[in-house]
mmCIF file of C-alpha atoms in Angstrom:
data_model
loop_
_atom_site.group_PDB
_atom_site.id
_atom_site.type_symbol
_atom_site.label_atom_id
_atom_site.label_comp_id
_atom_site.label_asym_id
_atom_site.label_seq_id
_atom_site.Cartn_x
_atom_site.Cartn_y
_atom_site.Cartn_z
ATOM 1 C CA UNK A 1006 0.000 0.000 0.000
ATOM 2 C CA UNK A 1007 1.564 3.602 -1.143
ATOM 3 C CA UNK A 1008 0.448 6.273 1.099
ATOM 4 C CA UNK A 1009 0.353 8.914 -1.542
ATOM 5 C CA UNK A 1010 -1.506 6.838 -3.981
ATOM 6 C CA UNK A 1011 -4.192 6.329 -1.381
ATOM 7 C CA UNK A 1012 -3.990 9.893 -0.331
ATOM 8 C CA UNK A 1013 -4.346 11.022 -4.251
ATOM 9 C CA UNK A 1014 -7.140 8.358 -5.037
ATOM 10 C CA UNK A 1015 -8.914 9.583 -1.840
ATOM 11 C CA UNK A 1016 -9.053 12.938 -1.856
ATOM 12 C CA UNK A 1017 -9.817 13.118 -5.721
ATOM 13 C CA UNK A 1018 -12.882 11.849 -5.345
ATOM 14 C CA UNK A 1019 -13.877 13.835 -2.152
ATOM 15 C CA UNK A 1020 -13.099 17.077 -4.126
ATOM 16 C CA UNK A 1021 -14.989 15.858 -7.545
ATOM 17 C CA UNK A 1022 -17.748 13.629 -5.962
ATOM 18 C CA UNK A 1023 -18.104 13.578 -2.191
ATOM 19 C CA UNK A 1024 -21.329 13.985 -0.646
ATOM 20 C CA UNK A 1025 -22.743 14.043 -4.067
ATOM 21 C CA UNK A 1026 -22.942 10.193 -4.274
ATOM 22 C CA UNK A 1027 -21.816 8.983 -1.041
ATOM 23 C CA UNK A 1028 -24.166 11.111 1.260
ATOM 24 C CA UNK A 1029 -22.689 12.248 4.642
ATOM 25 C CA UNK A 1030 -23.254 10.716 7.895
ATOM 26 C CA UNK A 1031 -22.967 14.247 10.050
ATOM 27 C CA UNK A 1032 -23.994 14.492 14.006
ATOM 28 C CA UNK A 1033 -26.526 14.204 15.998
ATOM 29 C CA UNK A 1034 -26.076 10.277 14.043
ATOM 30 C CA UNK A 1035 -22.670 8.252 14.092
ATOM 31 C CA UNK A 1036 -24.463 6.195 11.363
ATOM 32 C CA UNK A 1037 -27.342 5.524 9.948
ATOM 33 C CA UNK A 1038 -28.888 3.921 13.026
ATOM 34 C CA UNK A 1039 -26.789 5.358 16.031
ATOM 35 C CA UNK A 1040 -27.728 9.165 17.644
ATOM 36 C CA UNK A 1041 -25.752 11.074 19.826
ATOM 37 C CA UNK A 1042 -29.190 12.503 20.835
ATOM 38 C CA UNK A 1043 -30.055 8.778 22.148
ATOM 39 C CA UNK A 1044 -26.172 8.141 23.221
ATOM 40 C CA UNK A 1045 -25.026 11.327 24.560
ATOM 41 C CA UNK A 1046 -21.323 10.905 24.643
ATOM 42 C CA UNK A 1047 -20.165 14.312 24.515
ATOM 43 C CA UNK A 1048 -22.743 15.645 27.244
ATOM 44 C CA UNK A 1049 -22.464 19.384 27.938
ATOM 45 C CA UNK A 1050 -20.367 20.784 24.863
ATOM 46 C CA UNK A 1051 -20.376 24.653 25.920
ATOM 47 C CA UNK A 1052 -16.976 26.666 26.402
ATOM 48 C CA UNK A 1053 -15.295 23.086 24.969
ATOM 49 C CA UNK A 1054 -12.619 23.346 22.408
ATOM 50 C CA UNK A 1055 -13.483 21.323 19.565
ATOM 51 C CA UNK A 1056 -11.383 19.403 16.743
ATOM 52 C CA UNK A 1057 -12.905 17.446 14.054
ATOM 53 C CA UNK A 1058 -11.133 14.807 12.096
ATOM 54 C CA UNK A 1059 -12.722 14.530 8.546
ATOM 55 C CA UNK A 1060 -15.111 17.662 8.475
ATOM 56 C CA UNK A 1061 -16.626 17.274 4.936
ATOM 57 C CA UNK A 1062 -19.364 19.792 4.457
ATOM 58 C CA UNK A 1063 -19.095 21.344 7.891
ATOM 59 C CA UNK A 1064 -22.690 20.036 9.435
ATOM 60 C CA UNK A 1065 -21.045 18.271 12.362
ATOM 61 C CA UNK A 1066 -19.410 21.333 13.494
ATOM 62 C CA UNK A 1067 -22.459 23.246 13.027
ATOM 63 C CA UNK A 1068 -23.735 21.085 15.701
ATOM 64 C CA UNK A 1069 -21.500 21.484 18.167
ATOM 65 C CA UNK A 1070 -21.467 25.637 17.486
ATOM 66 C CA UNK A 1071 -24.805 25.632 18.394
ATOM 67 C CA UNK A 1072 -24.323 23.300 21.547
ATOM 68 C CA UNK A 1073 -21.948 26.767 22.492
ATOM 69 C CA UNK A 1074 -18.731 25.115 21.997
ATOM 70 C CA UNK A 1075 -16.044 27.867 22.529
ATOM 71 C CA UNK A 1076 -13.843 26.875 19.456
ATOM 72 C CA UNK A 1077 -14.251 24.200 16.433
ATOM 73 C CA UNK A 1078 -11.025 23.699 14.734
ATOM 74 C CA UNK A 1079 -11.184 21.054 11.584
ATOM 75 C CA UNK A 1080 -9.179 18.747 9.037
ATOM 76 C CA UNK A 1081 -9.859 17.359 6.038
ATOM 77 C CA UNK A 1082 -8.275 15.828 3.411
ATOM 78 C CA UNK A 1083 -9.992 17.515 0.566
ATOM 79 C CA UNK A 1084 -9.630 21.176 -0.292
ATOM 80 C CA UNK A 1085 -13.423 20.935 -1.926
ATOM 81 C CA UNK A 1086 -14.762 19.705 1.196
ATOM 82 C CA UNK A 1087 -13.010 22.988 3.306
ATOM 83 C CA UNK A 1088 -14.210 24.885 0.374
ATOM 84 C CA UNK A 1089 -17.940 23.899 1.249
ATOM 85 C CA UNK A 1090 -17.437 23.521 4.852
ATOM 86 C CA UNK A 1091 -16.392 27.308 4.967
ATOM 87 C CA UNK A 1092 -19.238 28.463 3.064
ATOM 88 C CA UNK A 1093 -22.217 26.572 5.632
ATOM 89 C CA UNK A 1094 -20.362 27.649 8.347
ATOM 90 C CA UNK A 1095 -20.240 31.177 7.722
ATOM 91 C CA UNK A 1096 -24.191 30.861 5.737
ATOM 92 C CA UNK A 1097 -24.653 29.795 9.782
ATOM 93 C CA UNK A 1098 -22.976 32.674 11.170
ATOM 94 C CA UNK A 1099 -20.251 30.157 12.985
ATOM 95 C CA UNK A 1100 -16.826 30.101 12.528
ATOM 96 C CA UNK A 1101 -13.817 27.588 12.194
ATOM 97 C CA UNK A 1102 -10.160 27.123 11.892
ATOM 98 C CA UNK A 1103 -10.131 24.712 8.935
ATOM 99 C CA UNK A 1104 -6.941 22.822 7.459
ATOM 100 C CA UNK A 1105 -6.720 20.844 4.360
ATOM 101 C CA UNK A 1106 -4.395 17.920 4.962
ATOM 102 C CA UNK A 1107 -4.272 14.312 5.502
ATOM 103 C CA UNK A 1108 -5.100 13.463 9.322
ATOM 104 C CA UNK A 1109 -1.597 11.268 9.553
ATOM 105 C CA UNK A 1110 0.475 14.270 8.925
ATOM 106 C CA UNK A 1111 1.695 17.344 11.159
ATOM 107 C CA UNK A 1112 -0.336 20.233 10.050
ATOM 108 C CA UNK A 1113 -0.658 22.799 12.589
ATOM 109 C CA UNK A 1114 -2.633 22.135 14.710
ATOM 110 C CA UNK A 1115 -2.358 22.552 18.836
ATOM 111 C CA UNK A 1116 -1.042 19.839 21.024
ATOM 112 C CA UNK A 1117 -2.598 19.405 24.706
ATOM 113 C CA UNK A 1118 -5.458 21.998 23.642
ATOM 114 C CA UNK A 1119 -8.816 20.530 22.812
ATOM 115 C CA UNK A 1120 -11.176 19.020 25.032
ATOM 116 C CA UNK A 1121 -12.254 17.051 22.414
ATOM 117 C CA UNK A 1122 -11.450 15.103 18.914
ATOM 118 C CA UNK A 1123 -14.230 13.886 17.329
ATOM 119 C CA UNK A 1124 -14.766 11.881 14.154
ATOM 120 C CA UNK A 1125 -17.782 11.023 12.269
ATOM 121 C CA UNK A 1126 -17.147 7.882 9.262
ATOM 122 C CA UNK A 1127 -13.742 9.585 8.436
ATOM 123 C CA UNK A 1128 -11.119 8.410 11.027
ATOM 124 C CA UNK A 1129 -11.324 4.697 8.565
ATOM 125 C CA UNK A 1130 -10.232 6.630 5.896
ATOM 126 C CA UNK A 1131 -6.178 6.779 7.434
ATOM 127 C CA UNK A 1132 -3.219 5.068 6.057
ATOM 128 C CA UNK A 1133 -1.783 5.018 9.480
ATOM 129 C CA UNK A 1134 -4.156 4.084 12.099
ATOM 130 C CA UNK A 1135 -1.597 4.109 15.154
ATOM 131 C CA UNK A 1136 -0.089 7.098 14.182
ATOM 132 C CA UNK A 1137 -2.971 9.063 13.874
ATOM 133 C CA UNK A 1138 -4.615 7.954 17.256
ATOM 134 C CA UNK A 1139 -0.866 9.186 18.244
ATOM 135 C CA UNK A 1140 -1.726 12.784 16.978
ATOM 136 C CA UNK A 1141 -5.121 12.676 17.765
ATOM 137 C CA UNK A 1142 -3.604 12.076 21.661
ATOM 138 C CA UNK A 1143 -1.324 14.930 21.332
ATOM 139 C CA UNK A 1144 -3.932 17.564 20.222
ATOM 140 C CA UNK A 1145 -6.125 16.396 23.790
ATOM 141 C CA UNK A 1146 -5.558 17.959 26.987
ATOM 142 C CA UNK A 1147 -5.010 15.396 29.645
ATOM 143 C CA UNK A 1148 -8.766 13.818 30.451
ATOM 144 C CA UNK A 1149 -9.447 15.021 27.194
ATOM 145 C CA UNK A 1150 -12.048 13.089 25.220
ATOM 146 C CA UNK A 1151 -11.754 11.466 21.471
ATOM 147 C CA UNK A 1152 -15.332 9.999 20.044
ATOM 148 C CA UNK A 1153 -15.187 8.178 16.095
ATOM 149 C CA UNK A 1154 -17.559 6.460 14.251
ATOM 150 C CA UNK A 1155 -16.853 3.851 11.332
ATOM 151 C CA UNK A 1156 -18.371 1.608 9.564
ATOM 152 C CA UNK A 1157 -18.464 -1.810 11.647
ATOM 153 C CA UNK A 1158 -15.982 -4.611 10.448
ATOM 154 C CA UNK A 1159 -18.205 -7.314 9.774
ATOM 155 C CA UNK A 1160 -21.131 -4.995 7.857
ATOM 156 C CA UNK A 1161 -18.192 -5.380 5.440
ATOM 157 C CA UNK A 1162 -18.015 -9.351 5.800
ATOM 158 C CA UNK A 1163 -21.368 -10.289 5.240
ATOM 159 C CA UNK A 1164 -24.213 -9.490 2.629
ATOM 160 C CA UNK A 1165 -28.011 -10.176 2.307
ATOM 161 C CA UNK A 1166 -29.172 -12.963 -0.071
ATOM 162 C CA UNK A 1167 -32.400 -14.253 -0.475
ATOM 163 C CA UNK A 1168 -33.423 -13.278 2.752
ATOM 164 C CA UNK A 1169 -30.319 -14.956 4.414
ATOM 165 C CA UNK A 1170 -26.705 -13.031 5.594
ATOM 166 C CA UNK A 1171 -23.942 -14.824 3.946
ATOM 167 C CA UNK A 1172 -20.367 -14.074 4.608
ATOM 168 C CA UNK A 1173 -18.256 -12.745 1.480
ATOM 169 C CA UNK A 1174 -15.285 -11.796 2.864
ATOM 170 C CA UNK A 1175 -12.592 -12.579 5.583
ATOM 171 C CA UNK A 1176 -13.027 -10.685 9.385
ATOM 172 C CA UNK A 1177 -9.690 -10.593 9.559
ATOM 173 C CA UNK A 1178 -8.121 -9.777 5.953
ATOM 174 C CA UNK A 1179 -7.236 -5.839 6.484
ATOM 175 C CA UNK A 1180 -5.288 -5.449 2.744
ATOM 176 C CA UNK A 1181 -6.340 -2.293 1.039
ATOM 177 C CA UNK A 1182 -8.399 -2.423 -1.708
ATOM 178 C CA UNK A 1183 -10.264 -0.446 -4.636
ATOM 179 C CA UNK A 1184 -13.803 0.560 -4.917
ATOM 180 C CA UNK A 1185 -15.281 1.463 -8.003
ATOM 181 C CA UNK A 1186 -18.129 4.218 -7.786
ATOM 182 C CA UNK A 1187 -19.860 6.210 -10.200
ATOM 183 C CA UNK A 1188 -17.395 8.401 -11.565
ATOM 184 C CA UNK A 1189 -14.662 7.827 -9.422
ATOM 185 C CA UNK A 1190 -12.737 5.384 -7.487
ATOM 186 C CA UNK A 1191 -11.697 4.672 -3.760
ATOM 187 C CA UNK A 1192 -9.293 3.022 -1.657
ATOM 188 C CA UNK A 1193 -10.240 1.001 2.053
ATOM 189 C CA UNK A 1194 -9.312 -1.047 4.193
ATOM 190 C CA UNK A 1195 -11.332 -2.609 6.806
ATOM 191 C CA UNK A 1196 -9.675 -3.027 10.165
ATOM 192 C CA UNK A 1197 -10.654 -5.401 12.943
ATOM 193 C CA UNK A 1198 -12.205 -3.932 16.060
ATOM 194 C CA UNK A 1199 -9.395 -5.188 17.840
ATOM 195 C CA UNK A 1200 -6.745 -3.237 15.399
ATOM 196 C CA UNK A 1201 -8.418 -0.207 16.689
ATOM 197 C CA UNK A 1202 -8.413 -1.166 20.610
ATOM 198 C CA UNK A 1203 -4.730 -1.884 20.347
ATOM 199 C CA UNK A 1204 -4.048 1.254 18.171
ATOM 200 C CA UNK A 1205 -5.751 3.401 21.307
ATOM 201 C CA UNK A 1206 -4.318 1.760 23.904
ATOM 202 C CA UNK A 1207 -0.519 2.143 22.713
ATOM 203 C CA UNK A 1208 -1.529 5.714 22.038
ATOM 204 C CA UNK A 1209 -2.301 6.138 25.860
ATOM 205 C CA UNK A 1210 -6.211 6.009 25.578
ATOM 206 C CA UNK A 1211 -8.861 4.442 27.781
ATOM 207 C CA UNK A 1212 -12.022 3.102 26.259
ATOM 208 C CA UNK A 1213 -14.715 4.414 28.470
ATOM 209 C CA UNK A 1214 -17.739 3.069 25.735
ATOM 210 C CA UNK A 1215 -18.551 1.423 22.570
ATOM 211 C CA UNK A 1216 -21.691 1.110 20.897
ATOM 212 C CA UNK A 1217 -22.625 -0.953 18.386
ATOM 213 C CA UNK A 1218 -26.365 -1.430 17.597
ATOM 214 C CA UNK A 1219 -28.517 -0.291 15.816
ATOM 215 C CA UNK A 1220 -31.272 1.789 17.689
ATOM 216 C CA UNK A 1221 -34.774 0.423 17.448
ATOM 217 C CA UNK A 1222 -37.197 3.809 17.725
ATOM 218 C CA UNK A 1223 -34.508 5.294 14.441
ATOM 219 C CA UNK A 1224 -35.505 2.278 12.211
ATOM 220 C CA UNK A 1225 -38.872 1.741 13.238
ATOM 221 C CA UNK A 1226 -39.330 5.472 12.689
ATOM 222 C CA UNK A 1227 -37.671 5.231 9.455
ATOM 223 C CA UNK A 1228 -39.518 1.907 8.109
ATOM 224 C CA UNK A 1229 -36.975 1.224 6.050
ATOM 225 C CA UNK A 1230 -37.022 -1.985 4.155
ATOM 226 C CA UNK A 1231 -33.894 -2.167 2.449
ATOM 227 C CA UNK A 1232 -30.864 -5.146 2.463
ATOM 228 C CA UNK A 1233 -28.814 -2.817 4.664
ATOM 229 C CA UNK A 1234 -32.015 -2.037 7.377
ATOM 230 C CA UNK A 1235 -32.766 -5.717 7.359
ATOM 231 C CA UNK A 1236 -28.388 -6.835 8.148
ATOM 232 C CA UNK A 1237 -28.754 -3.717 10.716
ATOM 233 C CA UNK A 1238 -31.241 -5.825 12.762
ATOM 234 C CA UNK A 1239 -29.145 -8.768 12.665
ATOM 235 C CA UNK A 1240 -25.540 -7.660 13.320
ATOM 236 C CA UNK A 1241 -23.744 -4.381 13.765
ATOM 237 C CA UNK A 1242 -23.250 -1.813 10.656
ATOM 238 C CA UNK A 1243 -21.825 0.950 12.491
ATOM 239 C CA UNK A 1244 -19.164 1.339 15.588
ATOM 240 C CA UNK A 1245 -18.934 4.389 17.993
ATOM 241 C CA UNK A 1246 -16.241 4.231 20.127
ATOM 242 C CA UNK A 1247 -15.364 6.694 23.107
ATOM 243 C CA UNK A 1248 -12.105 7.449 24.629
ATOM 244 C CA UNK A 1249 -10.062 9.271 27.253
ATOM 245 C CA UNK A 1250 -6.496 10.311 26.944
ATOM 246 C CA UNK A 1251 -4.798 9.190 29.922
#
């Protein structure tokens, strides 16, 4: 795996597709059936310092500006996505300290300042998982807390057919590997859960929750029907985990 391929692959098609196709999974849900509303892992936000890893178009900050957080700080990979986080920030009369730049490298940003690092379906999109839980440590204050959501490991294992889950792919093969969308192209890897408990524990984090599933009242309220409501029943689709810096 080249970092810079993944990096150019990547953020291409964030800055000439994005949301477009994809959708975005913003706050108050850490997927499609998990709420923060029902969850309430950050609690009282106001007068926190806030950094978000992956901002995309800027909703999940918006969120936490109106909760009264004091500052929201960003990074994203794609300079479109900054582009159109900027302009719904400002269209909400909030402001932000954005950088464009992969979350693995230095870019800036404030070590032992933020009271929390949050990351909504982005923090899977690293080429160096340990590393960036590393940084991600760094930019917390001691007791500081870091919340991500991905999508769950073994959503990506197993598929619907004929009204049965099947398993199409190995838990515990993490190789990258290419994803061919509408007008554009990606490149993943799916981790085990345990690849990111290790990677937060040698970065000096303790796991104070996890949640994975799916909340009844959001897909009874959304009567949803589809292959991916009926796996969400059956086994986790989405992970939320949340962390303290020690």
């Amino acid at each position: 795996m080249d970092k810079n391929s993944v990096y150019k692959t990547n953020s291409f098609y964030w800055d000439t597709q994005g949301n477009d196709f994809l959708g975005a999974i913003v706050l108050p849900f850490y997927g499609a059936f998990v709420s923060e509303e029902k969850c309430q892992l950050f609690g009282d936000v106001s007068g926190k310092k806030m950094l978000e890893i992956g901002c995309g178009n800027g909703q999940s900050l918006q969120y936490q500006g109106e909760r009264k957080a004091s500052e929201l700080w960003a990074v994203d990979i794609s300079e479109n996505q900054i582009e159109k986080a900027t302009q719904h920030l400002k269209a909400c009369g909030l402001s932000a300290k954005l950088i464009c730049s992969p979350m693995e490298e230095e870019c800036g940003i404030p070590v032992d300042y933020f009271d929390f690092v949050y990351s909504i379906y982005a923090i899977g999109w690293t080429t160096d998982l340990e590393g960036t839980f590393c940084r991600i440590a760094s930019y917390l204050k001691k007791d500081g807390v870091f919340i991500f959501s991905w999508s769950h490991p073994i959503h990506k294992c197993v598929v619907a057919e004929n009204n049965m889950l099947a398993f199409k792919k190995c838990y515990f093969d993490e190789s990258w590997y290419s994803v061919s969308l509408d007008e554009g192209a990606l490149t993943l890897s799916d981790r085990k859960l345990s690849t990111y408990v290790n990677a937060l524990s040698k970065a000096g984090f303790v796991i104070e929750q996890m949640i994975e599933q799916s909340d009844d009242e959001i897909m009874q309220s959304r009567d949803d029907n589809s292959d991916f409501a009926k796996k969400a029943k059956m086994l986790p689709v989405t992970f939320v985990v949340k962390a303290r810096k020690l």
